[in-house]
Short mmCIF file of C-alpha atoms in Angstrom, two decimals:
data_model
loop_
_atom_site.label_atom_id
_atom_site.label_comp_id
_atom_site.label_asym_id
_atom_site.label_seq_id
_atom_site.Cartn_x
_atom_site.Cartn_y
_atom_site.Cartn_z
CA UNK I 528 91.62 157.72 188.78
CA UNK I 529 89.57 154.77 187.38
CA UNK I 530 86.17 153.57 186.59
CA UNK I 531 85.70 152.27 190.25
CA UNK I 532 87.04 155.37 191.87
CA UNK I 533 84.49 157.67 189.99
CA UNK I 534 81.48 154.93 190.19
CA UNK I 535 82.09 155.10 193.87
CA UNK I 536 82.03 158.55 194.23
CA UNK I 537 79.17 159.40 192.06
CA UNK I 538 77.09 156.50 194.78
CA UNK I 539 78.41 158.77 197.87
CA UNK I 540 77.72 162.05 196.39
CA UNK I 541 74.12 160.78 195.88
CA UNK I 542 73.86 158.97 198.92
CA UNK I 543 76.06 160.89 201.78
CA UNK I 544 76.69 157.83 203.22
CA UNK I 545 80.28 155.77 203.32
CA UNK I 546 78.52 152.59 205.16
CA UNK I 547 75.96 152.47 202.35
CA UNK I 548 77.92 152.47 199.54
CA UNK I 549 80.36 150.24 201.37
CA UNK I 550 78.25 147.50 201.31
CA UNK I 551 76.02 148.23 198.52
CA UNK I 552 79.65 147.49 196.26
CA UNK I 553 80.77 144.97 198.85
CA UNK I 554 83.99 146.13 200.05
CA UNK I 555 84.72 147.81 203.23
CA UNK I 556 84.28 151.02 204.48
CA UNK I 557 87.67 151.63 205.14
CA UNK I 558 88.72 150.90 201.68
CA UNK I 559 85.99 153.32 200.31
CA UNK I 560 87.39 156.07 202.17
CA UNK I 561 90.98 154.93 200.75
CA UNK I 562 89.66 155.29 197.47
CA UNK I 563 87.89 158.76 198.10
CA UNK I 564 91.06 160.22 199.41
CA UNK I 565 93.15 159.12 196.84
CA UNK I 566 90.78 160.88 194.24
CA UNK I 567 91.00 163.67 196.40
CA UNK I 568 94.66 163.68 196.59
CA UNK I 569 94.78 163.44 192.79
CA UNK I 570 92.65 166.26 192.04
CA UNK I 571 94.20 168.72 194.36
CA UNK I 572 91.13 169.09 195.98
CA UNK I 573 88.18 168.28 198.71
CA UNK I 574 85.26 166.82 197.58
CA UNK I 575 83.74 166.07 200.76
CA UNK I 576 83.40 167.85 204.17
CA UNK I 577 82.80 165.39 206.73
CA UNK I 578 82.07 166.11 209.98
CA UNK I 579 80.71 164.21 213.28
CA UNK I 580 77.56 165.10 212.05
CA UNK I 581 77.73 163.51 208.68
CA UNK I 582 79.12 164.17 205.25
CA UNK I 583 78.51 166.55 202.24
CA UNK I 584 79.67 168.17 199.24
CA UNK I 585 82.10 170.40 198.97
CA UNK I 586 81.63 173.37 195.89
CA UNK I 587 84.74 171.39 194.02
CA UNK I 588 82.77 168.23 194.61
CA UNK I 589 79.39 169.32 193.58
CA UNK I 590 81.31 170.22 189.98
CA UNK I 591 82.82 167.13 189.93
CA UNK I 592 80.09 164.99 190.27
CA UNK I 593 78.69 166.70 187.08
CA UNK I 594 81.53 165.47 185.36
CA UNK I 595 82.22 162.18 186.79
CA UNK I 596 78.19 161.60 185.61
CA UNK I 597 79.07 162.16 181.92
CA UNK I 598 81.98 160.31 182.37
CA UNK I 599 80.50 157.52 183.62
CA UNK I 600 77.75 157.95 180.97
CA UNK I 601 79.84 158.19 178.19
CA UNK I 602 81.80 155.35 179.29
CA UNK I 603 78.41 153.37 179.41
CA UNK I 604 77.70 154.25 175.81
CA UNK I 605 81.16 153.52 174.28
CA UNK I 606 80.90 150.21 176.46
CA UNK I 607 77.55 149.28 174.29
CA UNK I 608 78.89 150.42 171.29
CA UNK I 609 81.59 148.03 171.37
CA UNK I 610 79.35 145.42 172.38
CA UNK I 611 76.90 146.40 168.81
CA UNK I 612 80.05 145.97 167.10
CA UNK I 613 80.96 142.79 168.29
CA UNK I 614 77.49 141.45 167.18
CA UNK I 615 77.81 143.07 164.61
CA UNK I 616 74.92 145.50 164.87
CA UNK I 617 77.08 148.97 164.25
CA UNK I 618 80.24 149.56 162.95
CA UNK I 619 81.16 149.82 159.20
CA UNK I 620 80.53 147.35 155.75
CA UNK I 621 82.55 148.66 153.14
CA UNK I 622 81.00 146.65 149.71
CA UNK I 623 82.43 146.68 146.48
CA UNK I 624 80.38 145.65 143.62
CA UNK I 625 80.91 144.87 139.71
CA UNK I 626 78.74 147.31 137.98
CA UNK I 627 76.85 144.83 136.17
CA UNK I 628 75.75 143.45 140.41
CA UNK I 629 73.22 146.21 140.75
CA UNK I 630 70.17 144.43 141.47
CA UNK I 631 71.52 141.73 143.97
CA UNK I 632 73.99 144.63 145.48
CA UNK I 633 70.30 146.47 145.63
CA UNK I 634 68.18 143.69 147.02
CA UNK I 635 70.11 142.45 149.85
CA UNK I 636 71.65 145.70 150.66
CA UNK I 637 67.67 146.76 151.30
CA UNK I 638 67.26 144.09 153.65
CA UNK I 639 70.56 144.32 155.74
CA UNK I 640 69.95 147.91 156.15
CA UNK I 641 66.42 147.62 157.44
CA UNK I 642 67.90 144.94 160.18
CA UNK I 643 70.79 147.04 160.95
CA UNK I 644 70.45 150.59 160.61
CA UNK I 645 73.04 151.69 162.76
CA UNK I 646 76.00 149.81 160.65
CA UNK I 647 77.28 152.57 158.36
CA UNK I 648 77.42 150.86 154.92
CA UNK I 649 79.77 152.45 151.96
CA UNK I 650 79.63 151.00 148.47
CA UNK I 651 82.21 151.03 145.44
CA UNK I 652 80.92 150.28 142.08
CA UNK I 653 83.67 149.59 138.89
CA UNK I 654 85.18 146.82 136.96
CA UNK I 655 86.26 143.99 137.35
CA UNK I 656 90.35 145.29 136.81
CA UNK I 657 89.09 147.29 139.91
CA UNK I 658 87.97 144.86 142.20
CA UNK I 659 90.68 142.53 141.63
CA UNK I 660 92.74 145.86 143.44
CA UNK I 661 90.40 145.76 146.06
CA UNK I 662 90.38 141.90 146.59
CA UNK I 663 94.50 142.29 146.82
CA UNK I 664 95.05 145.16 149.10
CA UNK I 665 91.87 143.79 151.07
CA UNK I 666 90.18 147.31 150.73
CA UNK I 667 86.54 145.73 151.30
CA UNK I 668 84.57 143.56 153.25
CA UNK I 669 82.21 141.75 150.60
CA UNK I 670 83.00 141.68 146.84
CA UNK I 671 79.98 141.08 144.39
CA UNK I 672 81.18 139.62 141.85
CA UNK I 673 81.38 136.85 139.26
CA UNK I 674 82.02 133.36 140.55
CA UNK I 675 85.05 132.44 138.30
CA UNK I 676 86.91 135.51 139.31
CA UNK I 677 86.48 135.31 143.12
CA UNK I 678 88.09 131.43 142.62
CA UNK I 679 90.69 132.86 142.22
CA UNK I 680 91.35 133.60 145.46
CA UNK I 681 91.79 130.80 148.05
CA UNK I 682 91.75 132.96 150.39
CA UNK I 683 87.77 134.05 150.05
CA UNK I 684 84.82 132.50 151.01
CA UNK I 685 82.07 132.62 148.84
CA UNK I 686 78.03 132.49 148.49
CA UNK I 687 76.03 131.73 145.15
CA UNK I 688 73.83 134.67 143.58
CA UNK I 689 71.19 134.58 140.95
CA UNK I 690 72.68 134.41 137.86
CA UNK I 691 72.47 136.43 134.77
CA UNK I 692 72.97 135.68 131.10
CA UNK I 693 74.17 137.96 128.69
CA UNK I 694 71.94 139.42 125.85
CA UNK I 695 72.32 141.09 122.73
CA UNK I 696 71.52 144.80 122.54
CA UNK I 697 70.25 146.04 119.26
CA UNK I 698 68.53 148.97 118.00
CA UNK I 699 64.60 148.49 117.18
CA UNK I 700 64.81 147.96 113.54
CA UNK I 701 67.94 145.80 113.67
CA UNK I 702 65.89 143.48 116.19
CA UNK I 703 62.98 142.72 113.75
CA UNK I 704 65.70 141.27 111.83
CA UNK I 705 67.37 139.79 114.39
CA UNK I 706 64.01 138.04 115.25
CA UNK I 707 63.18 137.21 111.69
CA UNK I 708 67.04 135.72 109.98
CA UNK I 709 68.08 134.56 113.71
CA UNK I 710 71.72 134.88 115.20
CA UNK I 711 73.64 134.28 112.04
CA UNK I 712 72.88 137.71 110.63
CA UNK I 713 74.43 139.15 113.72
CA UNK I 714 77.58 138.34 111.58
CA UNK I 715 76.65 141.39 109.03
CA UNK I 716 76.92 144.18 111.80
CA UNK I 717 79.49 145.62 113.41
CA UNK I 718 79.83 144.03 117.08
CA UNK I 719 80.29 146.87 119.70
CA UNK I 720 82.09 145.88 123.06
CA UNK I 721 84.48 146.99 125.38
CA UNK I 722 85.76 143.91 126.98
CA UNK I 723 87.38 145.33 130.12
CA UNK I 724 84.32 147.28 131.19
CA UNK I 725 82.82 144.98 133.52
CA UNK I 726 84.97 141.73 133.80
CA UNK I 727 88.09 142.66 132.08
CA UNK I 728 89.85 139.15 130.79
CA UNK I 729 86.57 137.14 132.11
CA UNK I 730 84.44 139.03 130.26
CA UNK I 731 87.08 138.45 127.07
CA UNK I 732 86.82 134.75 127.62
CA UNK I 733 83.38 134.50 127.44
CA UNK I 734 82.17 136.99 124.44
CA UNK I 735 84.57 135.12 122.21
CA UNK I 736 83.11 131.70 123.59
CA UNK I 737 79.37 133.26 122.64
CA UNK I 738 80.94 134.42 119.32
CA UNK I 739 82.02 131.01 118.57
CA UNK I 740 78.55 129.23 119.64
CA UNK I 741 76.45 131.72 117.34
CA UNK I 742 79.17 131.16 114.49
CA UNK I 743 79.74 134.81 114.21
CA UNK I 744 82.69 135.14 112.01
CA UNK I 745 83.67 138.68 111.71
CA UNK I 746 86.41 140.37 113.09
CA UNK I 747 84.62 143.87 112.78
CA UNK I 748 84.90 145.11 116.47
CA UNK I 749 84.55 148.71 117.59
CA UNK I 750 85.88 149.59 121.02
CA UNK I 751 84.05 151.96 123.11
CA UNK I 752 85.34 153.32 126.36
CA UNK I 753 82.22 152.73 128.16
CA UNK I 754 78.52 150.82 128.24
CA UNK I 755 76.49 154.07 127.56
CA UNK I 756 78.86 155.07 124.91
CA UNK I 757 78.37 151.40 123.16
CA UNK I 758 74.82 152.18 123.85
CA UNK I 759 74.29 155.30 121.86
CA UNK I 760 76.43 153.65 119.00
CA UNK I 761 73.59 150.79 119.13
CA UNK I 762 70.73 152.72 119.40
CA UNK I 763 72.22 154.76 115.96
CA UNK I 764 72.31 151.49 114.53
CA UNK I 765 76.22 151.43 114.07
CA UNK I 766 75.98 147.50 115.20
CA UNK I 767 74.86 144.89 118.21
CA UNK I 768 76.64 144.82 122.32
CA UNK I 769 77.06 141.81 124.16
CA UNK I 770 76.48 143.27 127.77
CA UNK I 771 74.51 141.06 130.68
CA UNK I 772 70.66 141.31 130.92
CA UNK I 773 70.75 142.68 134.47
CA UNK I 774 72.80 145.12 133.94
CA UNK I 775 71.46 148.25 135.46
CA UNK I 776 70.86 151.58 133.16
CA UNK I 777 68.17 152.72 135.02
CA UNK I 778 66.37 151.23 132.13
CA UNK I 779 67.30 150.29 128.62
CA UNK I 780 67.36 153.18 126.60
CA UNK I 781 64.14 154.05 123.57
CA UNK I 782 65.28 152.50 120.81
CA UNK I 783 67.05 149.15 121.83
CA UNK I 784 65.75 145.64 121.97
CA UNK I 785 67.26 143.39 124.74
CA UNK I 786 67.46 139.85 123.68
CA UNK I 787 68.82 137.13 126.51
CA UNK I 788 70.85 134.43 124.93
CA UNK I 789 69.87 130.65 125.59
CA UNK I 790 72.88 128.83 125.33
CA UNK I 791 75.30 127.84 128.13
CA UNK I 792 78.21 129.86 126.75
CA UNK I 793 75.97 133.20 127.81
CA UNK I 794 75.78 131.95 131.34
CA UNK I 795 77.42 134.51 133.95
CA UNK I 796 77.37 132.75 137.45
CA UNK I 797 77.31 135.22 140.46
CA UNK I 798 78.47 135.01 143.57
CA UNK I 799 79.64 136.86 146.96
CA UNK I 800 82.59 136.47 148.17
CA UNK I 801 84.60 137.82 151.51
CA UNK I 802 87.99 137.34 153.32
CA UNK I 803 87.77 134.18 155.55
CA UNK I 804 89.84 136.06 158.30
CA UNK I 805 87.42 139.06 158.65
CA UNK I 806 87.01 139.84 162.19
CA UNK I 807 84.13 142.73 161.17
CA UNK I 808 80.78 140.98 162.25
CA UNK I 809 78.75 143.48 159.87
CA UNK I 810 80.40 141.22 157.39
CA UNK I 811 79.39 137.87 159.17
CA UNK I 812 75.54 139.49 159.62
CA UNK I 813 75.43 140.53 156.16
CA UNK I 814 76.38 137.08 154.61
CA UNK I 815 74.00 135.01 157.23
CA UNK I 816 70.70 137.64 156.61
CA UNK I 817 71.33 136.94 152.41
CA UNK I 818 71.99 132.99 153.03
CA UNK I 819 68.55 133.14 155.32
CA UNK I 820 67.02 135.08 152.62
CA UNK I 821 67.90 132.59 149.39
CA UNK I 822 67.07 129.84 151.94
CA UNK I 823 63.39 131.07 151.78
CA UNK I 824 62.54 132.75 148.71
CA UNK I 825 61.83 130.85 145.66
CA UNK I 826 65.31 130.00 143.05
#
């Protein structure tokens, strides 16, 4: 049986009439009684008993036309589903985003959402090491990420974000100190990072680059195998963190200053990036709803 067959019956057991339904679906009458046997003769069974006197339902055709009516609606719904998935109005977004991304992950994500509630959205936070896995196998839909690692793949398109600038994180007496002597005396502390955390080898790049502008000297690192433990060591005053000013802890912890750096070596340029042969229109709606938004609201 096919979609025809059953649309065709469910119109004649509603109707009891073979000339109506005939020409109400413009074919003959003849053919719709072709098609009504051959259902019949597939299901083993009579649906109709017609008689010189007219037509009606048998008892196996009465239970049929339940069926063939959630059928028919079910089809119906799958058929729109599709169609919100083409558009781009349901399906799936799977995101993965750079830990240090919160707020832009947060602030667009809020507005896509409220346009398309019916796309089921998933979201993957972790380094950078981690996203480059993600950008290979092509486990994602939209990477936020950092500008200079996404160019690294020709095969991404990519959209500017806000950027962010790192900072130096310091405990509260440190940063009257910090405030008072200026960068050089960062030089006397011991500097807390753990370059992979975020950007792995980008992040590397551009620590040492900020080291070098500031004039910092030292060689007295202490690895930490995460940004809250570095934290904890700065808020004991064991030394300073070079860590970007967005970065989200919920809020930075009692007993650390937050100073952003002004210099262009501090400078972490943003961006999102997705594969140019995505055929998953969540991903296309996602990237023209941000580009709409940064075209409106003030850099």
């Amino acid at each position: 049986m096919d979609h025809i067959q059953l649309k065709n019956f469910v119109l004649l057991a509603q109707t009891l009439n073979f000339s109506a339904v005939a020409k109400q679906e413009f074919i003959s009458q003849p053919a719709l009684t072709k098609q009504i046997n051959r259902l019949e003769d597939e299901l083993g069974v009579r649906l109709f008993h017609r008689t010189k006197h007219g037509v009606c339902l048998t008892y196996a055709g009465e239970a049929f036309y339940r069926h063939a009516v959630a059928i028919l609606d079910e089809v119906e719904k799958a058929v729109h589903h599709m169609e919100s998935i083409r558009q781009g109005h349901a399906g799936s977004l799977r995101i993965s985003a750079i830990y240090s991304l919160d707020d832009e992950v947060t602030r667009h994500l809020e507005r896509f959402t409220g346009r398309y509630p019916k796309v089921d959205v998933s979201i993957t936070s972790g380094t950078g090491s981690q996203q480059i896995l993600s950008i290979n196998s092509q486990t994602d839909d939209l990477y936020f990420s950092f500008s200079p690692l996404l160019a690294l793949y020709p095969g991404l398109d990519t959209v500017p974000l806000s950027d962010d600038r790192f900072a130096v994180y310091v405990s509260e007496r440190e940063a009257e100190r910090l405030r008072r002597d200026g960068l050089a005396c960062l030089d006397e502390m011991t500097h807390l990072v753990e370059y992979r955390s975020e950007g792995g080898p980008l992040f590397t790049g551009m620590v040492f680059s900020i080291r070098e502008a500031i004039g910092l000297k030292s060689g007295r690192i202490a690895y930490y195998p995460s940004n809250s433990t570095i934290l904890i060591a700065v808020k004991a005053g064991m030394g300073f963190a070079l860590l970007p000013s967005m970065m989200n802890f919920g809020s930075c912890p009692d007993g650390i200053v937050k100073i952003p750096l002004d210099m262009p070596e501090a400078r972490i340029k943003r961006a999102l990036g997705w594969h140019r042969n995505s055929k998953n229109c969540a991903t296309t709606r996602f990237v023209e709803l941000l580009c709409d938004a940064e075209a409106v609201e003030p850099a």
